[in-house]
XYZ file of C-alpha atoms in Angstrom:
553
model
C -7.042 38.316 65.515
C -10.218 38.092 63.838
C -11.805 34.941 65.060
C -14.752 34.548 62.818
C -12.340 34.229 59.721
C -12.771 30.854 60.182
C -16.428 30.994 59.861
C -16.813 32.377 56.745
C -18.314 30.536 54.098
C -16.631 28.614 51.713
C -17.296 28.792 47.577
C -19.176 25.001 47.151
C -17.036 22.348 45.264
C -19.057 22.220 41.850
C -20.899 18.887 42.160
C -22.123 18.381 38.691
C -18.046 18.102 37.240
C -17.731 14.495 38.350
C -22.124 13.510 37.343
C -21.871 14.770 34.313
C -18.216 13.080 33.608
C -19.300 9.660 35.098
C -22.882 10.353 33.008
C -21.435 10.668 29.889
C -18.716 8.078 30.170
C -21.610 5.106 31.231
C -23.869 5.873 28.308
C -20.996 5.705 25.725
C -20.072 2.318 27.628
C -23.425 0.953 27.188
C -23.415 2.270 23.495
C -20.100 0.141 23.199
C -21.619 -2.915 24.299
C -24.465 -2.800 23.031
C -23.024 -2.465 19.306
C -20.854 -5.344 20.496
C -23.641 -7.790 21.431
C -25.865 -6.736 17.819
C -22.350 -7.394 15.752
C -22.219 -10.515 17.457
C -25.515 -11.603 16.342
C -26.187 -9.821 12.808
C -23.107 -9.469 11.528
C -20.123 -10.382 13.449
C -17.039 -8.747 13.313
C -18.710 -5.365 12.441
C -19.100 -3.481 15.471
C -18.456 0.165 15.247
C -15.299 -0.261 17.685
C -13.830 -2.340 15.067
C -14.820 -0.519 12.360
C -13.748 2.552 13.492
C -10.859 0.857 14.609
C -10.580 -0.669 10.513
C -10.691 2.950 9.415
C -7.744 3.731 11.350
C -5.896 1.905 9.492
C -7.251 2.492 6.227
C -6.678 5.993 6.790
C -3.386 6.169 8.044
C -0.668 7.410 6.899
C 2.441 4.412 5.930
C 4.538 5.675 8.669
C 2.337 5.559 11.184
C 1.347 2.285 9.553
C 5.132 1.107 10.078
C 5.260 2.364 14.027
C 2.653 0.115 14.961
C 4.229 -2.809 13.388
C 7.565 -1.892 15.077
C 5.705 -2.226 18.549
C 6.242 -5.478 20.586
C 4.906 -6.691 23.658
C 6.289 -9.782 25.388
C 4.116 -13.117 25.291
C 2.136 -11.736 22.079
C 3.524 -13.173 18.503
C 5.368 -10.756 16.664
C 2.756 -8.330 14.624
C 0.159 -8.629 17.473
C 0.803 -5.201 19.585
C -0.272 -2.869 16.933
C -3.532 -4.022 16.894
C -3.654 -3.806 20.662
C -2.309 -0.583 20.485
C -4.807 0.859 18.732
C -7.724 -1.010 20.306
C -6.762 0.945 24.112
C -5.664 4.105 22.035
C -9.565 3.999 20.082
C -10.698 3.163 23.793
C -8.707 6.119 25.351
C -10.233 8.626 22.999
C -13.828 7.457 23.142
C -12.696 7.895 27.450
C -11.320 11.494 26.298
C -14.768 13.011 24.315
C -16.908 11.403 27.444
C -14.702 13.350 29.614
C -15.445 16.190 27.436
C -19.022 16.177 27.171
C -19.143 15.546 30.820
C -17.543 18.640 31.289
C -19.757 20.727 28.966
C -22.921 19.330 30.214
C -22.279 20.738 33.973
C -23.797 23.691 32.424
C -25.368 22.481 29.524
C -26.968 18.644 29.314
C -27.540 18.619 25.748
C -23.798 18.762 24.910
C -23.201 15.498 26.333
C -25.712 14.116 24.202
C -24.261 16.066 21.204
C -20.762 13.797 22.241
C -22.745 10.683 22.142
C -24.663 11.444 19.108
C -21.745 12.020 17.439
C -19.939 9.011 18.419
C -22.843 7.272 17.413
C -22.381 8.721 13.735
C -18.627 8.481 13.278
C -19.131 4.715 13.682
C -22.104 4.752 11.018
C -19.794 6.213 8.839
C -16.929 3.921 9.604
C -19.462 1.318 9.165
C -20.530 2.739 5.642
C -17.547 3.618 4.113
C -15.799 0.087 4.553
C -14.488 -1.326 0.750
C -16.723 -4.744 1.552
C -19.912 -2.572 3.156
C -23.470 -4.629 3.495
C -26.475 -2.865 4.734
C -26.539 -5.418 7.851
C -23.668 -3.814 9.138
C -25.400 -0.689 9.820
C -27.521 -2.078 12.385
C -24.646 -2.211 14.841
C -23.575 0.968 15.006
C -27.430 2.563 14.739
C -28.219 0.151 18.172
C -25.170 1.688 19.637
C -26.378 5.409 18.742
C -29.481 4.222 19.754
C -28.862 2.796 23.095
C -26.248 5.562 23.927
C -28.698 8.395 23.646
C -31.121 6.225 25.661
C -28.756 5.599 28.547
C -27.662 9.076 28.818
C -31.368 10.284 28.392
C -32.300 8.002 31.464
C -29.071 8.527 33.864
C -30.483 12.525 33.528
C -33.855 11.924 34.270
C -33.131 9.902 37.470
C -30.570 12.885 38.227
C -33.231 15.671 37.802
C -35.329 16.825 40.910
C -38.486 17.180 40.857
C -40.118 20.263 40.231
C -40.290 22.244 43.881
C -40.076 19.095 45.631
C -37.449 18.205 47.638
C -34.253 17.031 45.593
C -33.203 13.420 45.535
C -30.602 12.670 48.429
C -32.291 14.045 51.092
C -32.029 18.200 50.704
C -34.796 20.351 50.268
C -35.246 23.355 47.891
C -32.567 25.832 48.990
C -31.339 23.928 52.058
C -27.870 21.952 52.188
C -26.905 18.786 50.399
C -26.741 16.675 52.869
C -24.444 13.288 51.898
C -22.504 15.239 48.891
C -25.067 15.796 46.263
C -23.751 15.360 42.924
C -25.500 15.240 39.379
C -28.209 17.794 39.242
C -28.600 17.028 43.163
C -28.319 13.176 43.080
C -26.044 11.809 46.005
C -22.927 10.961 44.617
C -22.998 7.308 46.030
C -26.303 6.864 43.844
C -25.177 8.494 41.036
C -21.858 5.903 41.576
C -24.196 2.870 41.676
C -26.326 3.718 38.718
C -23.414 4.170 36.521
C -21.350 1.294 37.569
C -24.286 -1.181 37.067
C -24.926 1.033 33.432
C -21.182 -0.033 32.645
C -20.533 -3.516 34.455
C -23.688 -4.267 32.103
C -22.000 -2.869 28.876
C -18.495 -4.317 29.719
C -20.608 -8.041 30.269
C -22.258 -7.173 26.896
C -18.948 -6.334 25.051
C -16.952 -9.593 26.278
C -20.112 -12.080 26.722
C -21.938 -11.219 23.557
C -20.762 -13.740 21.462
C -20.302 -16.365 24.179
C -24.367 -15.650 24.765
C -24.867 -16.325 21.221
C -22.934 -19.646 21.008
C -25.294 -20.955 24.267
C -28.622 -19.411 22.099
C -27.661 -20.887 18.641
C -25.388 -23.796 19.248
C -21.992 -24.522 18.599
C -22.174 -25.554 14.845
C -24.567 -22.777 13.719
C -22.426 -20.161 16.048
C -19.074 -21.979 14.031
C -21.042 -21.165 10.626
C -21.411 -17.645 11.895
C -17.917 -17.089 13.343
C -15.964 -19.727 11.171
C -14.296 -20.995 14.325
C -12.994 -24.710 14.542
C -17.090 -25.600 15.178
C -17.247 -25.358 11.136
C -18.055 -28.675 9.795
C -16.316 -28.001 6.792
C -12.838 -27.618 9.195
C -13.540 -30.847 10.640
C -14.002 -32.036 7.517
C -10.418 -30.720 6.373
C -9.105 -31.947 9.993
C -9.645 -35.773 9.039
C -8.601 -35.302 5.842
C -5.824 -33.923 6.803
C -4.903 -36.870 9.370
C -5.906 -39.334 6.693
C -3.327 -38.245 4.425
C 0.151 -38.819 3.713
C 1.853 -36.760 6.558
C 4.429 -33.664 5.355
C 7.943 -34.698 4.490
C 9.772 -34.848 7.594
C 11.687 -32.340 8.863
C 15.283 -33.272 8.901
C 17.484 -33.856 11.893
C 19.412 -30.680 12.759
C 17.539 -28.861 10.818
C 17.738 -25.973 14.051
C 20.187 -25.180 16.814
C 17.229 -24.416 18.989
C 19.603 -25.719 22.001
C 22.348 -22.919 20.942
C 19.754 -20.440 20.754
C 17.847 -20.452 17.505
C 14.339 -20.657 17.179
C 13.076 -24.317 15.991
C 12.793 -25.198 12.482
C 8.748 -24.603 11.978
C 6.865 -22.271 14.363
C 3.762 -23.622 16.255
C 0.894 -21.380 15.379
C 0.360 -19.860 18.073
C 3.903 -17.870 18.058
C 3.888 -17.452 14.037
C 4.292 -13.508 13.438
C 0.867 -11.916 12.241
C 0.949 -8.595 10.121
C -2.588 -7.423 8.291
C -4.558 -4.706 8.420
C -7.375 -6.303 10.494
C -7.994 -5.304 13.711
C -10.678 -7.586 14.128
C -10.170 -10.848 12.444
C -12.395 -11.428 10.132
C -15.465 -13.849 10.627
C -16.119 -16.952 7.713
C -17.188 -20.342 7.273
C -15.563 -22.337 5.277
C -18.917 -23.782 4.236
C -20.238 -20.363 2.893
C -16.730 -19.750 1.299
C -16.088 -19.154 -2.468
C -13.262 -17.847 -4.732
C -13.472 -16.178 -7.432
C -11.028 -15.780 -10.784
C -11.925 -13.665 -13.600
C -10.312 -10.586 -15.130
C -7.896 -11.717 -18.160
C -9.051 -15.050 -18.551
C -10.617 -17.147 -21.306
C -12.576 -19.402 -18.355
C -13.683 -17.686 -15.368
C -13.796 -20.156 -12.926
C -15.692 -20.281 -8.811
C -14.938 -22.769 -6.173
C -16.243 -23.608 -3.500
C -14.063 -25.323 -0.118
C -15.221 -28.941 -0.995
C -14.713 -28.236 -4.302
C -11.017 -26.285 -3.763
C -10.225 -29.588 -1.257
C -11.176 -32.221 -3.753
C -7.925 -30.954 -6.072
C -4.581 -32.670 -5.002
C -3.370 -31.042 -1.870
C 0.484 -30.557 -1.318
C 2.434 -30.118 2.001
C 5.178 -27.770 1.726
C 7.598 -25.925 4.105
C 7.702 -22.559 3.500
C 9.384 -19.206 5.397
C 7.372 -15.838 5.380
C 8.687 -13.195 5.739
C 7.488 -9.113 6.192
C 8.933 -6.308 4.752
C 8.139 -4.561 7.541
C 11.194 -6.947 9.138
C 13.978 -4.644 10.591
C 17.748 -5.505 10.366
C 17.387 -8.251 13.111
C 13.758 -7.937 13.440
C 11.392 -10.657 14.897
C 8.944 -10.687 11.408
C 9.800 -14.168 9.885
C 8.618 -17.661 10.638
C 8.284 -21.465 9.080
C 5.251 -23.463 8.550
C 4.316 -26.522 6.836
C 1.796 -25.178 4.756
C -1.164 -27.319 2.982
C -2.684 -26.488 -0.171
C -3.284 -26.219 -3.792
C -1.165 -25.273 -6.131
C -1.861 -22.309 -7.873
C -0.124 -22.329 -11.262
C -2.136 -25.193 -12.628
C -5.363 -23.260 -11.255
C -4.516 -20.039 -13.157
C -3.421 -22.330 -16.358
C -6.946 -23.556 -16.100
C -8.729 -20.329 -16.465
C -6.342 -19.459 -19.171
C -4.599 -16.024 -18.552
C -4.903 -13.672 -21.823
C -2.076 -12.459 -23.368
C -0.877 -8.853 -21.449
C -2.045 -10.318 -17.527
C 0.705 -9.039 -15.972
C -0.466 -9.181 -12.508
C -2.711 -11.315 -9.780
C -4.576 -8.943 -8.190
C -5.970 -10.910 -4.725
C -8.919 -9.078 -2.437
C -9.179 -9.889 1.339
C -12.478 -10.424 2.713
C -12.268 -7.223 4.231
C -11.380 -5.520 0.894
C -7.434 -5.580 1.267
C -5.444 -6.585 -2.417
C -2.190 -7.178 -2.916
C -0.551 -7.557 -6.717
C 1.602 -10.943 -7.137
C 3.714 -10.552 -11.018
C 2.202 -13.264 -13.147
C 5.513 -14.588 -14.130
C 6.990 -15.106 -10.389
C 3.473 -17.131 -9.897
C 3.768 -19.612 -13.040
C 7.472 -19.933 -12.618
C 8.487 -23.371 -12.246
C 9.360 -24.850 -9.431
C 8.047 -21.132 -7.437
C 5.585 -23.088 -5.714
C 2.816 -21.238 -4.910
C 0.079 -22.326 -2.513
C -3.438 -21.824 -2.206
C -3.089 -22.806 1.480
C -6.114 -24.057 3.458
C -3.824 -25.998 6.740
C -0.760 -25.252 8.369
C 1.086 -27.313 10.278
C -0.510 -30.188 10.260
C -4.074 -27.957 11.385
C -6.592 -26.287 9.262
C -5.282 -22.424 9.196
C -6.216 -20.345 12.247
C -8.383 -17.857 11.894
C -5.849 -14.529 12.487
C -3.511 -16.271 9.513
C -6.237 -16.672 7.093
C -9.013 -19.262 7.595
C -10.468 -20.709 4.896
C -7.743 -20.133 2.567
C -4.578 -17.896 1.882
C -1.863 -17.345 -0.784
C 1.473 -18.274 0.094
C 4.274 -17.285 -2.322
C 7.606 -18.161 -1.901
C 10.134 -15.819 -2.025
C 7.929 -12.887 -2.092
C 7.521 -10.333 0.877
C 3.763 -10.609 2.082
C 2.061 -7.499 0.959
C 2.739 -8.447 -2.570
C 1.805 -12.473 -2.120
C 0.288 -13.394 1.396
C -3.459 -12.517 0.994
C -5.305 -13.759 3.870
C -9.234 -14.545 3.931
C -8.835 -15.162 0.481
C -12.162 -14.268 -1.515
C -10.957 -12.946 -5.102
C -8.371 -13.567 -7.698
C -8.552 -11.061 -10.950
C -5.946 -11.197 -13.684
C -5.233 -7.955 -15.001
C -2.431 -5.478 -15.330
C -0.310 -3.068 -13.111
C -1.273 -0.451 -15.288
C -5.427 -1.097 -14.659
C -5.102 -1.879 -11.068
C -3.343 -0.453 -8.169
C -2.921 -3.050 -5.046
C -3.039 -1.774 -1.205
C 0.567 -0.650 -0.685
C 1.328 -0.103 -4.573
C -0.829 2.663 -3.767
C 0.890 3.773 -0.821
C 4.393 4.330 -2.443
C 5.494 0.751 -1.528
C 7.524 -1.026 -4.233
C 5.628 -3.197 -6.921
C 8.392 -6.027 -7.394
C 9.069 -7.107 -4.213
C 12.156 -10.256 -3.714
C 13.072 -11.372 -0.854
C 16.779 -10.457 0.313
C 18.902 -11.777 0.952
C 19.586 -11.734 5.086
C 20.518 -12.921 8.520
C 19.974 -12.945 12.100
C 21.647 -12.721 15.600
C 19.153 -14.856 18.172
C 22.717 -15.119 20.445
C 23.608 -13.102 21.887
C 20.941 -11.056 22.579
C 21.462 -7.258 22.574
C 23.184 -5.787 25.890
C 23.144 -9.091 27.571
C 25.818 -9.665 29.819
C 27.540 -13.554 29.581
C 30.721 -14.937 31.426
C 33.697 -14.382 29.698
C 35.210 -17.424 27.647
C 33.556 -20.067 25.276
C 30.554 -17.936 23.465
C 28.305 -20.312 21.124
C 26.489 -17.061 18.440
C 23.787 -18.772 16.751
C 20.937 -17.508 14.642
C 18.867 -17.694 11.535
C 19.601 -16.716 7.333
C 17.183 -16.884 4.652
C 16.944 -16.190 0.598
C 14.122 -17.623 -0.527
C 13.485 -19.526 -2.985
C 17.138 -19.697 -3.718
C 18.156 -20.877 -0.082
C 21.552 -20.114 1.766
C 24.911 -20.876 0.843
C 27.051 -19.770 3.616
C 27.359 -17.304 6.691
C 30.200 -16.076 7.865
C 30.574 -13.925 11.311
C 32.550 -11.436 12.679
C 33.743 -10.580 16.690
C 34.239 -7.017 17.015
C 36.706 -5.680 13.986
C 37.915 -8.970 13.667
C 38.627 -11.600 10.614
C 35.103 -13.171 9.291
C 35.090 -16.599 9.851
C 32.254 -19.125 8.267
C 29.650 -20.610 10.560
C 28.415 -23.871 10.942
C 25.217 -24.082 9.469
C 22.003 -26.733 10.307
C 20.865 -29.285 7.359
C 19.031 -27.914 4.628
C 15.561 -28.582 4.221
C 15.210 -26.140 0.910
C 15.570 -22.999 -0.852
C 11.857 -21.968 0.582
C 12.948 -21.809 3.873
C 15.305 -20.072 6.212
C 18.346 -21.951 7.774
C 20.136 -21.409 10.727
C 23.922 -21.249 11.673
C 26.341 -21.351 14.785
C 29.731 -20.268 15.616
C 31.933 -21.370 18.653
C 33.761 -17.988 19.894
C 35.996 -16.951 22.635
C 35.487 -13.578 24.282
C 37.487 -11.949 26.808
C 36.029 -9.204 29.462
C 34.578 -6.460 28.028
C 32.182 -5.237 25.841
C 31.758 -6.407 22.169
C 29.906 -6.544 19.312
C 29.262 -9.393 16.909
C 28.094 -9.237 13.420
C 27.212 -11.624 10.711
C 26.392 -11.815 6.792
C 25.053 -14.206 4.090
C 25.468 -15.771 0.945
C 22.930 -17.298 -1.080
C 23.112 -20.256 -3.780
C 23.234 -17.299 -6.265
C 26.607 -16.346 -4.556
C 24.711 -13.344 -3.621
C 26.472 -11.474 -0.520
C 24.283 -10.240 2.059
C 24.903 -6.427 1.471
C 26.503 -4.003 4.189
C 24.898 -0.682 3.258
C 21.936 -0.477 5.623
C 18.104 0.391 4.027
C 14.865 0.950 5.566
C 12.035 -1.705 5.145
C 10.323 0.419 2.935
C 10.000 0.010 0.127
C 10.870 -3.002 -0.617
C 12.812 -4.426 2.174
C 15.954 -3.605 4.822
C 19.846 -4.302 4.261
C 22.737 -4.249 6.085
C 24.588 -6.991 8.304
C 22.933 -7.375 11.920
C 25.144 -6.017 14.702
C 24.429 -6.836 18.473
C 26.314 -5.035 21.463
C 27.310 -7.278 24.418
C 29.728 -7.374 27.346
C 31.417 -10.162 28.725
C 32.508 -10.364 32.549
């Protein structure tokens, strides 16, 4: 047996893999935060994550548009998990080309700055190409670029030996590495240190910018910058607010909440949230205008005192997406405060041919509301600036928002409300009218199983169902439900608080051991049934009667 087989030299592990990975992956975490902490302070909520992130979205495609809405996570409202979806999957890839360039730059360094450099310009362009671009919001991404190349520029110069000298880590030219060298001869527990301080210090950056700004500035001036509750014009719609003749109540047994429904109005924190922000965007209330023009004899600007000194209504109102599945989770009721729109638009005097509202986001979003539906009487439409009882978070709208009645919210639910235009369908082309979404968009008329829930397994006997229906603005007539292939039999339903609103029902059932299914259908005050042949949200809503699977033991 040849016993110097186990002498022979071994092919050395290829040190540089891991440097160059860990290299590459530190600077484009200190680019991250560093755009972070210069969004936070120039122009917040335009870091070149989020924009990037923003055109996502704007680029997408509508299906992959209605995946991410479909994606739930429990203890996050309903419309939440797409945006958090694509925030780790923007964060995985930005992970993947460090990885890359890492990889390329064990043989040649300048490709990992070629990775960063072009990071650094994708979120330029993102930056640039937004629909409300300012120059400020260059500066953001440009620091980032800036500070990426930097970091990686320094992380290889500490990582380079000197020239014949003896390498960092101990070895001299030609001799071992002594310790497990790693980047371009650096030990690998330096190289370790370096980077983790380079990205502890960019992950601090990232999640403490804005916090550092609000102990610089103050909490008012950070407020005007952020529109957060610190806006004085928010405190000044909070006491007014208290001061003033509280909402009609709700009325008693208005829910089944013990039986299983949800409760009549949901708090804010748990109402359902579907835009195409993934940052929410950043106002005060005190820098706030709106703006009508198009097909109008009067063109008309407001500012918030000025939109607050009109008569302010309370009014409980349902939303719902069109997004919602058969069953889905994309509905909720507020008490929403506001103006009334129909005397607004009066005011300005729509010309003759306005067939359509077009509304622009802050961030550039529109949606087209029919003229008609919007001076209908008794529609109700709100120019909402509370809800609740609370001036409107900031992810549902803050300052102000249009609130339609009995239209799905991509036609009627502008958030960050900045622009109103009369004009035509035929000039103008909204978000999702673009998209191949449906122009006229009603409400239909549904219903939903909260209990059972799907697959559960309950004792056999007494079974209370309970869940929700809604129309609006024509409001629910009846619901009837069903036990397997069994007779429909009418529900019970909860006092009506108005056609703007959903309602909920209950039915006392027997079930033996087994499994089952229960199903259930509506009727409106039309005498419009609930229809059984199922349709996909889009484009312009889902049908069909919600079925739930359960088995009794």
């Amino acid at each position: 047996m040849d016993s110097t087989a186990d002498d022979r030299p071994r092919p050395a592990r290829d040190a540089r893999v891991p440097g160059g990975v860990v290299v590459t992956a530190s600077a484009v975490a200190a680019a991250v935060g560093a755009g972070e902490l210069v969004a936070a302070v120039v122009a917040p909520g335009s870091s070149p994550f989020g924009a990037v992130g923003d055109a996502v979205v704007r680029l997408a495609p509508p299906w992959a548009v209605e995946f991410g809405k479909s994606l739930t996570v429990p203890g996050l409202a309903a419309g939440v998990a797409d945006k958090l979806a694509l925030q780790l999957g923007i964060a995985g890839l930005l992970l993947a080309a460090a990885v890359i360039g890492g990889l390329g730059a064990r043989r040649r360094p300048v490709i990992g700055a070629v990775v960063v450099g072009l990071l650094g310009v994708l979120g330029l362009a993102a930056a640039a190409t937004s629909p409300v671009f300012r120059p400020p919001q260059l500066l953001a991404p440009a620091a980032a670029l800036g500070v990426g190349l930097a970091t990686l520029g320094w992380l290889n110069r500490r990582g380079r030996p000197p020239e014949g000298g003896p390498k960092p880590g101990g070895a001299k030219p030609g001799g071992p590495k002594p310790g497990g060298a790693g980047w371009r001869g650096v030990r690998r527990r330096t190289l370790l240190r370096w980077s983790a301080g380079v990205g502890l210090a960019a992950a601090g950056t990232a999640v403490a910018g804005p916090a550092s700004v609000r102990a610089v500035v103050g909490a008012d001036a950070f407020g005007r910058l952020f529109g957060s509750r610190a806006d004085p014009a928010a405190r000044a719609l909070a006491a007014r607010l208290a001061a003033a003749r509280p909402a009609t109540p709700i009325p008693p047994g208005a829910d089944f909440a013990a039986a299983g429904t949800p409760p009549f109005l949901t708090p804010n924190p748990d109402f359902y949230r579907i835009d195409t922000a993934l940052r929410v965007p950043a106002l005060s209330a005190t820098d706030w205008s709106l703006r009508v023009h198009g097909m109008v004899e009067r063109e008309l600007r407001l500012d918030y005192r000025q939109l607050l000194a009109r008569p302010l209504v309370d009014r409980p109102i349902t939303l719902t997406c069109v997004s919602n599945e058969v069953n889905g989770p994309l509905i909720s009721t507020a008490v929403f405060t506001g103006v009334e729109l129909a005397p607004l638009l009066r005011e300005a005097g729509p010309r003759p041919g306005a067939d359509q509202l077009l509304s622009t986001s802050v961030d550039g979003w529109t949606a087209g509301t029919p003229m008609d539906v919007l001076l209908e009487p008794g529609r109700g439409a709100l120019l909402a600036v509370a809800m609740n009882g609370e001036p409107l978070p900031a992810e549902h709208g803050y300052p102000a928002r249009m609130v339609v009645p009995g239209l799905y919210g991509f036609v009627s639910a502008t958030k960050w409300l900045t622009d109103l235009e009369l004009t035509t369908f035929a000039d103008r082309r909204a978000y999702w009218l673009d998209r191949g979404w449906a122009r006229a968009a009603p409400i239909k008329t549904q219903s939903r199983i909260d209990r059972p829930r799907g697959f559960q397994v309950i004792p056999a006997g007494p079974l209370t169902a309970a869940g929700i229906a809604w129309a609006q603005p024509h409001g629910i007539a009846g619901v009837e439900v069903r036990l397997d292939d069994g007779p429909w039999r009418p529900a019970t339903l909860s006092a009506e608080v108005g056609g703007h609103t959903w309602r909920m029902w209950r039915a006392d059932l027997g079930v033996a051991p087994g499994s089952h299914f229960i199903s259930c259908r509506a009727t409106d005050r039309r005498g419009l049934r609930q229809p059984a042949e199922p349709a996909p949200p889009i484009p312009d809503g889902a049908q069909g009667w919600p079925v739930i699977n359960f088995t009794a033991r």
